[in-house]
mmCIF file of N, CA and C in Angstrom:
data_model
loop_
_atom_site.group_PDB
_atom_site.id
_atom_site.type_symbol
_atom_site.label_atom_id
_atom_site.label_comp_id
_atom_site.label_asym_id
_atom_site.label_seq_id
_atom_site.Cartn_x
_atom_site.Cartn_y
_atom_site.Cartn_z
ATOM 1 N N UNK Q 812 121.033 93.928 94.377
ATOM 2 C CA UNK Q 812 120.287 95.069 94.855
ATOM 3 C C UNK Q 812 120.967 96.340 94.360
ATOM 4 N N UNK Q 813 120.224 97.336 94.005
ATOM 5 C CA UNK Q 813 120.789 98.456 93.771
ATOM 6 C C UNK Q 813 120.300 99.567 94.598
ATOM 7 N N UNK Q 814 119.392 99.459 95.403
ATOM 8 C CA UNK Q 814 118.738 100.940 95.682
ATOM 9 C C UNK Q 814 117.974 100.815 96.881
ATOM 10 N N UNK Q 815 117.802 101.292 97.862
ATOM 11 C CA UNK Q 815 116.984 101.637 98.856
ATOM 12 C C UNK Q 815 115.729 102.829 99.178
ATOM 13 N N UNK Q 816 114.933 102.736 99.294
ATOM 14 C CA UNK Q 816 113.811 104.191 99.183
ATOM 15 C C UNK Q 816 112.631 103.633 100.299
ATOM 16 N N UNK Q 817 112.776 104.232 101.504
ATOM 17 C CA UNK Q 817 112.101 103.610 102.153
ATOM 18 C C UNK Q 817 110.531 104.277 102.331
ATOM 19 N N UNK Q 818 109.790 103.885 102.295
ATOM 20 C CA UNK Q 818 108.328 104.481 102.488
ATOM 21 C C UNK Q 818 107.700 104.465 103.738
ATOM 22 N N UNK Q 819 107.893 106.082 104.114
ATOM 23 C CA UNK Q 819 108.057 106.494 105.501
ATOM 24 C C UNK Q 819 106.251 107.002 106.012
ATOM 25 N N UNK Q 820 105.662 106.105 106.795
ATOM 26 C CA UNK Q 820 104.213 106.506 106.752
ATOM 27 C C UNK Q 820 104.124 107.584 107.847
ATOM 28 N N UNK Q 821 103.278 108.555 107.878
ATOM 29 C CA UNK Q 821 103.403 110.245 108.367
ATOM 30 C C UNK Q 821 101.713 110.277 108.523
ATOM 31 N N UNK Q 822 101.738 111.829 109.835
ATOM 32 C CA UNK Q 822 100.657 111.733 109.659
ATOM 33 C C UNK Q 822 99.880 112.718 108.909
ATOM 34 N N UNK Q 823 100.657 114.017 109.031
ATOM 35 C CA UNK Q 823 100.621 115.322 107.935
ATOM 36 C C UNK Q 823 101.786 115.551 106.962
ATOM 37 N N UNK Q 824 101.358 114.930 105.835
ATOM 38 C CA UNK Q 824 102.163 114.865 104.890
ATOM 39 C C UNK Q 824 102.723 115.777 104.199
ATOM 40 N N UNK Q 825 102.192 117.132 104.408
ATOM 41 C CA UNK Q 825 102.089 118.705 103.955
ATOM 42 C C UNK Q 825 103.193 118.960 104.649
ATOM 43 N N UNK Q 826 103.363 118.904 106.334
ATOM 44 C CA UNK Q 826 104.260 119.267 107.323
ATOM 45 C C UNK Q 826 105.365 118.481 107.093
ATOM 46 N N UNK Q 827 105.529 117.482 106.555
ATOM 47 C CA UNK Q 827 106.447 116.413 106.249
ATOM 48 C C UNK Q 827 107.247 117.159 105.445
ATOM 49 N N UNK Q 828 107.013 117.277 104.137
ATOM 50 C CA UNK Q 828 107.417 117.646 102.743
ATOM 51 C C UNK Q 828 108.311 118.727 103.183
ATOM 52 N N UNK Q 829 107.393 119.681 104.008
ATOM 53 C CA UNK Q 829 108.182 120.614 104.717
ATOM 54 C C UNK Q 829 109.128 121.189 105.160
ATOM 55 N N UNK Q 830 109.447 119.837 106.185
ATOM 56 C CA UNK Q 830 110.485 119.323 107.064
ATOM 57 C C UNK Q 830 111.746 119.022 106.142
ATOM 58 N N UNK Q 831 111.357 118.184 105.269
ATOM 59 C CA UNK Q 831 112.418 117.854 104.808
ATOM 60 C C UNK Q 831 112.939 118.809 103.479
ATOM 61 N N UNK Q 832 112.290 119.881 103.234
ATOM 62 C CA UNK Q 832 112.689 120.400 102.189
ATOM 63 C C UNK Q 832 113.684 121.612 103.205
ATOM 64 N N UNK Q 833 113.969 121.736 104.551
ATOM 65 C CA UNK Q 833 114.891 122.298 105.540
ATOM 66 C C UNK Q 833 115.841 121.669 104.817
ATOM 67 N N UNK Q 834 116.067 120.077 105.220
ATOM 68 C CA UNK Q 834 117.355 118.975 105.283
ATOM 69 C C UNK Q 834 117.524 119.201 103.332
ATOM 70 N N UNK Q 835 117.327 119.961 102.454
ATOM 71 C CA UNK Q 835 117.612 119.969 101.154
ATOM 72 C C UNK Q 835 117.206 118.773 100.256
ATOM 73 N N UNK Q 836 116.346 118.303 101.036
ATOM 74 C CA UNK Q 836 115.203 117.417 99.699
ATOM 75 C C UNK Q 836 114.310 118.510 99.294
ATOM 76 N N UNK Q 837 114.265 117.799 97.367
ATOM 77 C CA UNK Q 837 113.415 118.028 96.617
ATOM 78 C C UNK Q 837 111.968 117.352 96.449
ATOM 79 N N UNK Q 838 111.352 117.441 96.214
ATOM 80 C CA UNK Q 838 109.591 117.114 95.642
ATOM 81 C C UNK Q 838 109.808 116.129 94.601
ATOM 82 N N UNK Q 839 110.318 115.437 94.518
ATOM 83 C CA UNK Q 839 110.088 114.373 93.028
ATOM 84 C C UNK Q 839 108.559 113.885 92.110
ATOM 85 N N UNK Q 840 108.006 113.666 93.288
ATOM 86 C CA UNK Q 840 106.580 112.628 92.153
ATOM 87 C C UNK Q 840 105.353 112.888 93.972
ATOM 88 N N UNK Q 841 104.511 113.148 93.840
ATOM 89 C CA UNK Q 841 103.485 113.306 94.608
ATOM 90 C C UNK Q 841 101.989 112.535 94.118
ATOM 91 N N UNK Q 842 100.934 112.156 95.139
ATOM 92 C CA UNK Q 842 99.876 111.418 94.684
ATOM 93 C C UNK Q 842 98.790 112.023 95.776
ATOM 94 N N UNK Q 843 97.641 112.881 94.759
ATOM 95 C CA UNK Q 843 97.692 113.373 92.960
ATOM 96 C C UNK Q 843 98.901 114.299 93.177
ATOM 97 N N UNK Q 844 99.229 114.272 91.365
ATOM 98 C CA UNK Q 844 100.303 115.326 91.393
ATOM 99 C C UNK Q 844 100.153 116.667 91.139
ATOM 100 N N UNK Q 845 98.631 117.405 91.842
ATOM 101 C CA UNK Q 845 99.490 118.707 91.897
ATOM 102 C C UNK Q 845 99.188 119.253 93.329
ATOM 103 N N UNK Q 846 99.719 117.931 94.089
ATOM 104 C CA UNK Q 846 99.988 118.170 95.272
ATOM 105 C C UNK Q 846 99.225 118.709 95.924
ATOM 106 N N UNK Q 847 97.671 118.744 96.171
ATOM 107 C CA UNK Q 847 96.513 119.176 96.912
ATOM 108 C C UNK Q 847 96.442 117.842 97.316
ATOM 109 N N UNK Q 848 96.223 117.858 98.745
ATOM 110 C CA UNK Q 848 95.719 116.910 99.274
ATOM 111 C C UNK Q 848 96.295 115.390 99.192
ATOM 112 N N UNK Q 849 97.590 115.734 99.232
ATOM 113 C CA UNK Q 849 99.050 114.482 98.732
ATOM 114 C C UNK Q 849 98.540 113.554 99.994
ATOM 115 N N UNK Q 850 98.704 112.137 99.602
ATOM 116 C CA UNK Q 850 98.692 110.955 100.312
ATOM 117 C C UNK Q 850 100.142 110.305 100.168
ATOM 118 N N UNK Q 851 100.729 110.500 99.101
ATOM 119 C CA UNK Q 851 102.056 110.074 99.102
ATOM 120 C C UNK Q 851 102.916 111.338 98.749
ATOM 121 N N UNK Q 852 104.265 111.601 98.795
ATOM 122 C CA UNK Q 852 105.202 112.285 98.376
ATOM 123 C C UNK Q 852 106.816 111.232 98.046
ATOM 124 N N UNK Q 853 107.112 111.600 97.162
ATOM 125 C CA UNK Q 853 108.665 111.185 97.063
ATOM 126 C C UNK Q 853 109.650 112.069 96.984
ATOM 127 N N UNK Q 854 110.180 112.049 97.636
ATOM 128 C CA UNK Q 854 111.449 113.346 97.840
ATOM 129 C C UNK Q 854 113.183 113.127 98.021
ATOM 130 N N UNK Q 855 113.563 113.726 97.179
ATOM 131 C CA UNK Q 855 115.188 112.742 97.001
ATOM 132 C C UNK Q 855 116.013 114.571 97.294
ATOM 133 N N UNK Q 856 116.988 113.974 97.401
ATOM 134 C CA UNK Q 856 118.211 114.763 97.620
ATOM 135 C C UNK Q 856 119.523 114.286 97.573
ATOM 136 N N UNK Q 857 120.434 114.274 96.309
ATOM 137 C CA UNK Q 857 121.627 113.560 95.625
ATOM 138 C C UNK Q 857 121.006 112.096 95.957
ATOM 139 N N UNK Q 858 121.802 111.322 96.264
ATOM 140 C CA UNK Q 858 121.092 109.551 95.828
ATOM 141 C C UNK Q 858 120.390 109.453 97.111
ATOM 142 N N UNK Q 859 119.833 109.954 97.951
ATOM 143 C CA UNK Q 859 119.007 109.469 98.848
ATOM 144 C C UNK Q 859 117.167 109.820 98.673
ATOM 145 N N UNK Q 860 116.497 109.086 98.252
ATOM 146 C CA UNK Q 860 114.920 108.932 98.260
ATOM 147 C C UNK Q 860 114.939 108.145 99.318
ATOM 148 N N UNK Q 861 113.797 109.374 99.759
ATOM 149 C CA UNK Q 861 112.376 108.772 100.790
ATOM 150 C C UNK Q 861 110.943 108.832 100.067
ATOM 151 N N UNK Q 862 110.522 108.357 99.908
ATOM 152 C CA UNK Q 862 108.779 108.204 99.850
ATOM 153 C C UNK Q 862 108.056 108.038 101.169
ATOM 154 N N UNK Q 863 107.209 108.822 101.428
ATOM 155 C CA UNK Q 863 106.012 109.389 102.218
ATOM 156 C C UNK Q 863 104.642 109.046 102.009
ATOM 157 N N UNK Q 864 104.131 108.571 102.795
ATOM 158 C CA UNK Q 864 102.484 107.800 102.611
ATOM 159 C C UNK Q 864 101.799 108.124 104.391
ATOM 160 N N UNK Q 865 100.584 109.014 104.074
ATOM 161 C CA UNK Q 865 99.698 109.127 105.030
ATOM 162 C C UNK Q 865 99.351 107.934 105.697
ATOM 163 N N UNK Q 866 99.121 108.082 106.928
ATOM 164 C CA UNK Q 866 98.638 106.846 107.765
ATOM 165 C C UNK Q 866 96.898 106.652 106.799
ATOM 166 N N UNK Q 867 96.503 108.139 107.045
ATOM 167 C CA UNK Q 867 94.800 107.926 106.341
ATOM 168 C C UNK Q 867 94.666 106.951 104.846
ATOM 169 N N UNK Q 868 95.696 106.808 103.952
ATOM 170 C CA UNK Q 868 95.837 106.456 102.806
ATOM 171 C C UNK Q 868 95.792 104.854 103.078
ATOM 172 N N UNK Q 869 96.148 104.433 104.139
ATOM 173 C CA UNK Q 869 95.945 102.939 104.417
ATOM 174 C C UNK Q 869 94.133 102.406 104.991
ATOM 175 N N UNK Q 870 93.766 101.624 104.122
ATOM 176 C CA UNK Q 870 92.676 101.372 104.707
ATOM 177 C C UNK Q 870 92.509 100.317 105.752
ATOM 178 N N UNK Q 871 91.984 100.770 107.218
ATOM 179 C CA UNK Q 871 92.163 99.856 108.182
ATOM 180 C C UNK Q 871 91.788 98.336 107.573
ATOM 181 N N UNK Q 872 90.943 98.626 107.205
ATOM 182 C CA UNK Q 872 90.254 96.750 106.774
ATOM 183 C C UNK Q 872 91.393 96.108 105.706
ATOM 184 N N UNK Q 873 92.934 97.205 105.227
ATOM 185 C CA UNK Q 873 93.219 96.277 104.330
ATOM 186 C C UNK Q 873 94.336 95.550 104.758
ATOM 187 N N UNK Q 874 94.346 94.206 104.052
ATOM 188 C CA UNK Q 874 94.470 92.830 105.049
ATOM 189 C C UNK Q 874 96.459 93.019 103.952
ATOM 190 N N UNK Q 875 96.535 93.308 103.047
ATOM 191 C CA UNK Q 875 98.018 93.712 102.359
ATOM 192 C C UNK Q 875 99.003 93.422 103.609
ATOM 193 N N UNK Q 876 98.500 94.835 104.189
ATOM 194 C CA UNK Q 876 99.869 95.880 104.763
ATOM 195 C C UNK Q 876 99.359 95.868 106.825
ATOM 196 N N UNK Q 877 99.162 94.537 106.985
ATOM 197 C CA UNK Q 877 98.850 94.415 108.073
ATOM 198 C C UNK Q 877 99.730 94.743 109.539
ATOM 199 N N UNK Q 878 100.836 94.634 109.111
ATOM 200 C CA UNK Q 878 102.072 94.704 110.217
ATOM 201 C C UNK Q 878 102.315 96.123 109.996
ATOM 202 N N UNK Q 879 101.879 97.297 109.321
ATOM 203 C CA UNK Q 879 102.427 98.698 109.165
ATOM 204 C C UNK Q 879 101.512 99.088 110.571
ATOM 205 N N UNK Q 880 102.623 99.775 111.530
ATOM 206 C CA UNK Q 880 101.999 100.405 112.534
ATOM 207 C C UNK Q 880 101.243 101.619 112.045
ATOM 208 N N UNK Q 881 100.214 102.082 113.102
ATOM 209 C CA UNK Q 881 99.424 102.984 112.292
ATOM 210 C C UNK Q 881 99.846 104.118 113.412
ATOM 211 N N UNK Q 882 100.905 104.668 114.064
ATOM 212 C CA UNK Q 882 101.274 105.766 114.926
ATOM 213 C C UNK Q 882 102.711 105.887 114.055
ATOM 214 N N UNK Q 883 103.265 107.181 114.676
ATOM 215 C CA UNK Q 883 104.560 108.172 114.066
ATOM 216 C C UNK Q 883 105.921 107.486 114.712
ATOM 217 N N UNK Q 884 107.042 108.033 114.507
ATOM 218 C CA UNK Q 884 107.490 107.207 114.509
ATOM 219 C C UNK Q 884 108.255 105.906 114.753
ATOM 220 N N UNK Q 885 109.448 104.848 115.167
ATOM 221 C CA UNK Q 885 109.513 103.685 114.787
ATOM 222 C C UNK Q 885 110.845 103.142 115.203
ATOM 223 N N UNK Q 886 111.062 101.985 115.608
ATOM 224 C CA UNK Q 886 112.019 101.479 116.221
ATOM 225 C C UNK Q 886 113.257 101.072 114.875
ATOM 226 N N UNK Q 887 113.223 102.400 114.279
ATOM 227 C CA UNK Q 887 114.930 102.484 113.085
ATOM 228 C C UNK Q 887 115.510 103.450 113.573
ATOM 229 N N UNK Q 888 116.652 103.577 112.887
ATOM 230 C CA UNK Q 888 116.964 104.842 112.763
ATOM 231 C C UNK Q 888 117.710 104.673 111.308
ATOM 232 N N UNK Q 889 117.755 106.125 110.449
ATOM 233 C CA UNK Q 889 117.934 106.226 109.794
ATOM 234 C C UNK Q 889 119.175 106.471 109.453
ATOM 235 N N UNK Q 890 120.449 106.451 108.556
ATOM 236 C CA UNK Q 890 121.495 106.591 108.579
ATOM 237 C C UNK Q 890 122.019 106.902 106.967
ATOM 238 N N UNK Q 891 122.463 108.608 106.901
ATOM 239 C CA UNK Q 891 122.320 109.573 105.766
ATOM 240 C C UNK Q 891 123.992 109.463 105.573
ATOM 241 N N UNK Q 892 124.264 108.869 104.381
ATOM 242 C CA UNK Q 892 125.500 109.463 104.507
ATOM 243 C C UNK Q 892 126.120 110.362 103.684
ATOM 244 N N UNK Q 893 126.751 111.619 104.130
ATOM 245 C CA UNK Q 893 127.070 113.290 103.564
ATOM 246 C C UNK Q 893 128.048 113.586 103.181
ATOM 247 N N UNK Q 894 128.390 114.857 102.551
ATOM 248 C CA UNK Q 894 129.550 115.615 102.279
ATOM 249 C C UNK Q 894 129.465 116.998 102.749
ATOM 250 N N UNK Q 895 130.364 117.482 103.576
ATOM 251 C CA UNK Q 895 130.211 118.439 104.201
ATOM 252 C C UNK Q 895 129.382 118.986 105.433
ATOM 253 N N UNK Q 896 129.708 117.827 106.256
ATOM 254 C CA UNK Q 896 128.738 117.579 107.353
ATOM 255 C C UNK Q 896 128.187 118.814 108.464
ATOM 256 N N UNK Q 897 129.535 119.576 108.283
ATOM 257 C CA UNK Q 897 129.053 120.840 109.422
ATOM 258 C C UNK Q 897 128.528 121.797 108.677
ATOM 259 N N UNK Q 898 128.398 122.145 107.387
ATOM 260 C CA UNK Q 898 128.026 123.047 106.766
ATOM 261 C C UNK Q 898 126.544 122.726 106.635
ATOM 262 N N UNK Q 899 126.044 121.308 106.912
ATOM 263 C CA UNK Q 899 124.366 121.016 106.873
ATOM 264 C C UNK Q 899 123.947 121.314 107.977
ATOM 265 N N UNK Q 900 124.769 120.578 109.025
ATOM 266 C CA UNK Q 900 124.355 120.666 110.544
ATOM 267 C C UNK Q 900 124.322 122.507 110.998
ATOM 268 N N UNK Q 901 125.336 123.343 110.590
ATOM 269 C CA UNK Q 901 125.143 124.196 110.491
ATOM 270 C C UNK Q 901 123.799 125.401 110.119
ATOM 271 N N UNK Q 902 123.413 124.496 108.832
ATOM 272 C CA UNK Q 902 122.692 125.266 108.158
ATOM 273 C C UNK Q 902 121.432 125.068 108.791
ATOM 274 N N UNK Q 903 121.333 123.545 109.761
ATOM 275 C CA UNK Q 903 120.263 123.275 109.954
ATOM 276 C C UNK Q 903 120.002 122.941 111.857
ATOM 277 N N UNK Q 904 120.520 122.807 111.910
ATOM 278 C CA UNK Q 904 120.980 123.093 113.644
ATOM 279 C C UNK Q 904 119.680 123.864 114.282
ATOM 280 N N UNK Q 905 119.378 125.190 113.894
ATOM 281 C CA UNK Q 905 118.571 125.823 114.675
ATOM 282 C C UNK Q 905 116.969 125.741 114.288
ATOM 283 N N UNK Q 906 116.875 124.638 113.335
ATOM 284 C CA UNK Q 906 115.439 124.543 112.728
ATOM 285 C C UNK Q 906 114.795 123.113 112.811
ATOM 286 N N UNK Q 907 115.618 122.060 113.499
ATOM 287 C CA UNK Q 907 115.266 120.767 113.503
ATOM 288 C C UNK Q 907 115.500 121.089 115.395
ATOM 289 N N UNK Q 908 115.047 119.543 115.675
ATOM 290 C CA UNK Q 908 115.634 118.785 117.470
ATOM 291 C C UNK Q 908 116.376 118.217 117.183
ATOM 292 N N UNK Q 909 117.432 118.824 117.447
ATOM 293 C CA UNK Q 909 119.056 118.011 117.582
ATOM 294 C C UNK Q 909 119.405 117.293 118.911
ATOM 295 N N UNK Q 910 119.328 116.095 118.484
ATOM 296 C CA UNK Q 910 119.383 115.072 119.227
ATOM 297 C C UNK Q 910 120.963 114.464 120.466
ATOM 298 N N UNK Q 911 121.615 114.539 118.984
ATOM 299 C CA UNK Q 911 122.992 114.545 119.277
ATOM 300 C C UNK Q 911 123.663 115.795 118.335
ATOM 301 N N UNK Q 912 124.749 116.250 119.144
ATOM 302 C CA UNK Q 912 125.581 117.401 117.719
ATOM 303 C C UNK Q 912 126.615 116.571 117.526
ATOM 304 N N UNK Q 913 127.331 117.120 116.552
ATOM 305 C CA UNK Q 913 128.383 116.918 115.919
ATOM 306 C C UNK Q 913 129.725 116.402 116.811
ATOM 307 N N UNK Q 914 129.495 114.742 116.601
ATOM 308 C CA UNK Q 914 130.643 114.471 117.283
ATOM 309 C C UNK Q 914 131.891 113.324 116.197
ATOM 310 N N UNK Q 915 132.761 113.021 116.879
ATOM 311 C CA UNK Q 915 133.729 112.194 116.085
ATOM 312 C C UNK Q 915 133.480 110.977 116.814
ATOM 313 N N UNK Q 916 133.330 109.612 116.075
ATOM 314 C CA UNK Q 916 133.017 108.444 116.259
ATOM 315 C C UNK Q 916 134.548 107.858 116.587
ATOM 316 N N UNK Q 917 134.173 106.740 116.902
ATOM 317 C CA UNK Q 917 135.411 105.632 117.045
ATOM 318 C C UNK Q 917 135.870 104.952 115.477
ATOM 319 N N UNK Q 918 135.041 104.829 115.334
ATOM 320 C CA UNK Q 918 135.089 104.261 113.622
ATOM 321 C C UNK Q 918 135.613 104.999 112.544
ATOM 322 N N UNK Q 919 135.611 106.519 112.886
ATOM 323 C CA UNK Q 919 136.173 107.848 111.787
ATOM 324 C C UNK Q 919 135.650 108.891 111.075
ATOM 325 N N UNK Q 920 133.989 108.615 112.094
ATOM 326 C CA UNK Q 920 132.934 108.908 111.124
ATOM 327 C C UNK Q 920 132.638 110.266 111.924
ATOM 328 N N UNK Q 921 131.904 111.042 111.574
ATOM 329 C CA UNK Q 921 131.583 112.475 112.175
ATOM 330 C C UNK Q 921 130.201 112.620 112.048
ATOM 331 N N UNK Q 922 129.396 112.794 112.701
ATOM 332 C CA UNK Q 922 128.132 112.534 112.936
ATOM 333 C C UNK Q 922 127.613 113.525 113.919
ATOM 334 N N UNK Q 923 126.004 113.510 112.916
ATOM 335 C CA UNK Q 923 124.562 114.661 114.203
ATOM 336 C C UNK Q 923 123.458 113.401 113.790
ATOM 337 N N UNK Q 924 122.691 113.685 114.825
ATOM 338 C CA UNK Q 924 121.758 112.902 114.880
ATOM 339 C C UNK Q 924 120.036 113.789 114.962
ATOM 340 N N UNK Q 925 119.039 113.914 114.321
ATOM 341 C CA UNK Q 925 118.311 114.756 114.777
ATOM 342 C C UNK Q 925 116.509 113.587 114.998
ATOM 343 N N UNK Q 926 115.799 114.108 114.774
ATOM 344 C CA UNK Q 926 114.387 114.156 115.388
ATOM 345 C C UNK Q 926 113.224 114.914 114.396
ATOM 346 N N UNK Q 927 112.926 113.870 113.243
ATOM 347 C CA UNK Q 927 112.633 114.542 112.497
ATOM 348 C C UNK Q 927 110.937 114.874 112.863
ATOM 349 N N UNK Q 928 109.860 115.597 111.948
ATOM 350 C CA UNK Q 928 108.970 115.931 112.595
ATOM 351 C C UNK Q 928 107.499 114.775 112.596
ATOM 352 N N UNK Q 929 108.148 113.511 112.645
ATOM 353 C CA UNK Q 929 107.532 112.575 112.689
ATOM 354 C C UNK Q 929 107.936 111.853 113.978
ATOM 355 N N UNK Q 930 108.706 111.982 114.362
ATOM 356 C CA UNK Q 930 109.560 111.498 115.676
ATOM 357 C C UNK Q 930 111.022 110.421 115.359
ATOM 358 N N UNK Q 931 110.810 110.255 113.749
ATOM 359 C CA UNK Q 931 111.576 109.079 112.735
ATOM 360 C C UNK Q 931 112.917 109.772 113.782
ATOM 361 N N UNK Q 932 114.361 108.975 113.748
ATOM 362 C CA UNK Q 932 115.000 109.122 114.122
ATOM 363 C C UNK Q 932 116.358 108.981 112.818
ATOM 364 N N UNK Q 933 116.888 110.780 112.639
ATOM 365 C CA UNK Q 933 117.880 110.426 111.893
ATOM 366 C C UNK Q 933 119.328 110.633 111.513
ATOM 367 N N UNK Q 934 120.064 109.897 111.499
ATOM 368 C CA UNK Q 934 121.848 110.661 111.394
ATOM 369 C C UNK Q 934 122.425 110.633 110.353
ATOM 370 N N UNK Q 935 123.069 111.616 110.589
ATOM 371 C CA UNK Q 935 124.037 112.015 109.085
ATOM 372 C C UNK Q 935 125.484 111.683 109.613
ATOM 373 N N UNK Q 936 126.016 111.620 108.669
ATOM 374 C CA UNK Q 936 127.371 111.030 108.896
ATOM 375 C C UNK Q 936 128.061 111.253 107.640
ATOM 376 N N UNK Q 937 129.547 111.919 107.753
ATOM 377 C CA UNK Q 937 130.165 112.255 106.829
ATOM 378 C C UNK Q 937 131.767 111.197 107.171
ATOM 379 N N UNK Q 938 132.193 110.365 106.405
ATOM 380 C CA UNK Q 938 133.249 109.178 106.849
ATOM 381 C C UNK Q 938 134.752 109.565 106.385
ATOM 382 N N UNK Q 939 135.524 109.432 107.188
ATOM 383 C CA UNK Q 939 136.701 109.920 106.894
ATOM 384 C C UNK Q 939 137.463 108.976 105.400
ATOM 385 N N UNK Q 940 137.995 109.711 104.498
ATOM 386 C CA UNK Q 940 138.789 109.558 102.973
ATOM 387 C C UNK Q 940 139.612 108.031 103.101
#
């Protein structure tokens, strides 16, 4: 395995893109691409891609993708791992729901946890050298 990119289904994909262009993701590849009326988005920031897909983009009758819940979000949580952890949490603290702030783990790790605008649940974590 080399890579992870999980395809995160949303219900306003516009507000999504949004959201995460706060947390310093970029726009990579959108569907159509000039981004009117996007059903998908892919959005990376240093090695972490997410891809984004409207709930509407799934067709109820299709028998594929049967187990994809069709509500926001989902019994994961997501787990980002950073450089320079207070300088994000910082930057971003007063524009997300911060869930948990900035604490020191047992393990060595330094961690926020937030609430993204899907309800997805996600932490960053910067790990001690």
């Amino acid at each position: 395995m080399e890579s992870l990119s999980p395809n995160i289904f949303v219900t306003d994909i516009k507000q999504t893109v949004n959201f995460y262009k706060i947390l310093g993701f970029t726009t990579e590849m959108t569907v159509p691409e000039d981004g009117e009326h996007m059903v998908w988005a892919m959005m990376k920031n240093g090695n972490v891609t997410f891809m984004f897909q409207t709930f509407a983009s799934l067709d109820e009758s299709d028998d594929n993708l049967p187990h994809v819940s069709r509500t926001n979000g989902g019994s994961l949580l997501l787990y980002i791992s950073v450089k320079d952890i207070k300088a994000l949490f910082d930057r971003i603290k007063n524009k997300v729901t911060v869930l948990k702030g900035l604490e020191k783990t047992f393990y060595g790790a330094t961690e926020f946890t937030i609430l993204d605008n899907n309800n997805y649940v996600l932490t960053f974590a910067e790990h001690d050298a």
